[in-house]
Amino acid sequence: MRALTLLAVAAPALGALAAPAAAFPLPQAPQVATVQTVAGGCGIGFHRGPWGGCRANGAVYVAPRAVVVAPGPAVVVPARHCWWRAGPYGSVRVCN
């Protein structure tokens, strides 16, 4: 009789341990992108041009600063020779 009582008390406890315990799943890590492209890789304020180069989005106005001119020695600059050559975005002026 004693063994039967002990079995009646222990049977529900053993049945509860055998049940699967998936009532509270573990939290998953958030899926966050680590690389974000901005304007085709040119950066803020720029975009890709027709040949793939980076170009500014628009005209940027910069306020002029006050210019202070102090008298100095006269500098003679030799004449420069300039010409035009073809570049990837049109004609380019080259001076030496």
Coordinates of N, CA, C and O in Angstrom, one line a residue, residues 11 14 18 20 24-26 28 31 36 44-47 53 70 74 79 89-90 96:
A11 N 3.9 10.2 -9.7 CA 3.5 10.1 -11.1 C 3.2 11.4 -11.7 O 3.7 11.7 -12.8
L14 N 6.5 13.4 -12.2 CA 7.3 12.9 -13.3 C 6.7 13.2 -14.6 O 7.4 13.5 -15.6
A18 N 8.4 15.6 -17.9 CA 8.6 15.0 -19.3 C 7.9 15.9 -20.4 O 8.2 15.7 -21.5
P20 N 7.2 19.1 -22.9 CA 8.1 20.0 -23.5 C 7.9 21.4 -22.9 O 6.8 21.8 -22.6
F24 N 8.1 29.8 -23.5 CA 8.7 31.1 -23.4 C 10.0 31.0 -24.3 O 11.1 30.7 -23.9
P25 N 9.9 31.4 -25.6 CA 11.0 31.3 -26.5 C 12.1 32.4 -26.2 O 11.7 33.4 -25.7
L26 N 13.3 32.1 -26.6 CA 14.4 33.1 -26.4 C 14.2 34.2 -27.4 O 13.9 34.0 -28.5
Q28 N 15.2 36.9 -30.2 CA 16.1 36.9 -31.3 C 16.8 38.2 -31.5 O 16.3 39.2 -31.1
Q31 N 17.6 42.1 -36.8 CA 18.2 42.0 -38.1 C 18.5 43.5 -38.6 O 17.6 44.1 -39.1
Q36 N 25.1 50.8 -45.3 CA 24.0 51.6 -45.9 C 24.6 52.5 -47.0 O 25.5 53.3 -46.7
I44 N 27.0 62.6 -48.8 CA 25.9 63.6 -48.6 C 26.2 64.8 -49.5 O 27.3 65.3 -49.5
G45 N 25.2 65.2 -50.3 CA 25.3 66.4 -51.1 C 25.9 66.1 -52.5 O 26.1 67.0 -53.2
F46 N 26.1 64.9 -52.8 CA 26.6 64.5 -54.1 C 25.8 63.4 -54.7 O 25.1 62.6 -54.0
H47 N 25.9 63.2 -56.0 CA 25.2 62.1 -56.7 C 26.1 61.6 -57.9 O 27.0 62.3 -58.3
G53 N 30.9 59.4 -62.4 CA 31.6 60.3 -61.4 C 30.7 60.9 -60.4 O 29.5 61.1 -60.6
A70 N 47.2 94.2 -48.0 CA 48.3 94.9 -47.5 C 49.3 95.1 -48.6 O 49.5 94.2 -49.4
A74 N 56.2 93.9 -55.4 CA 55.6 93.6 -56.7 C 56.2 92.3 -57.2 O 57.4 92.0 -57.1
A79 N 54.1 85.0 -68.6 CA 52.9 84.7 -69.3 C 52.7 83.2 -69.3 O 53.6 82.4 -69.4
Y89 N 34.4 64.6 -69.3 CA 33.2 65.4 -69.2 C 33.1 66.5 -70.2 O 32.3 67.4 -70.0
G90 N 33.9 66.5 -71.2 CA 33.9 67.6 -72.2 C 35.3 68.2 -72.3 O 36.3 67.6 -71.8
N96 N 50.1 75.9 -68.4 CA 51.4 75.6 -67.7 C 52.2 76.9 -67.5 O 51.8 77.9 -67.9

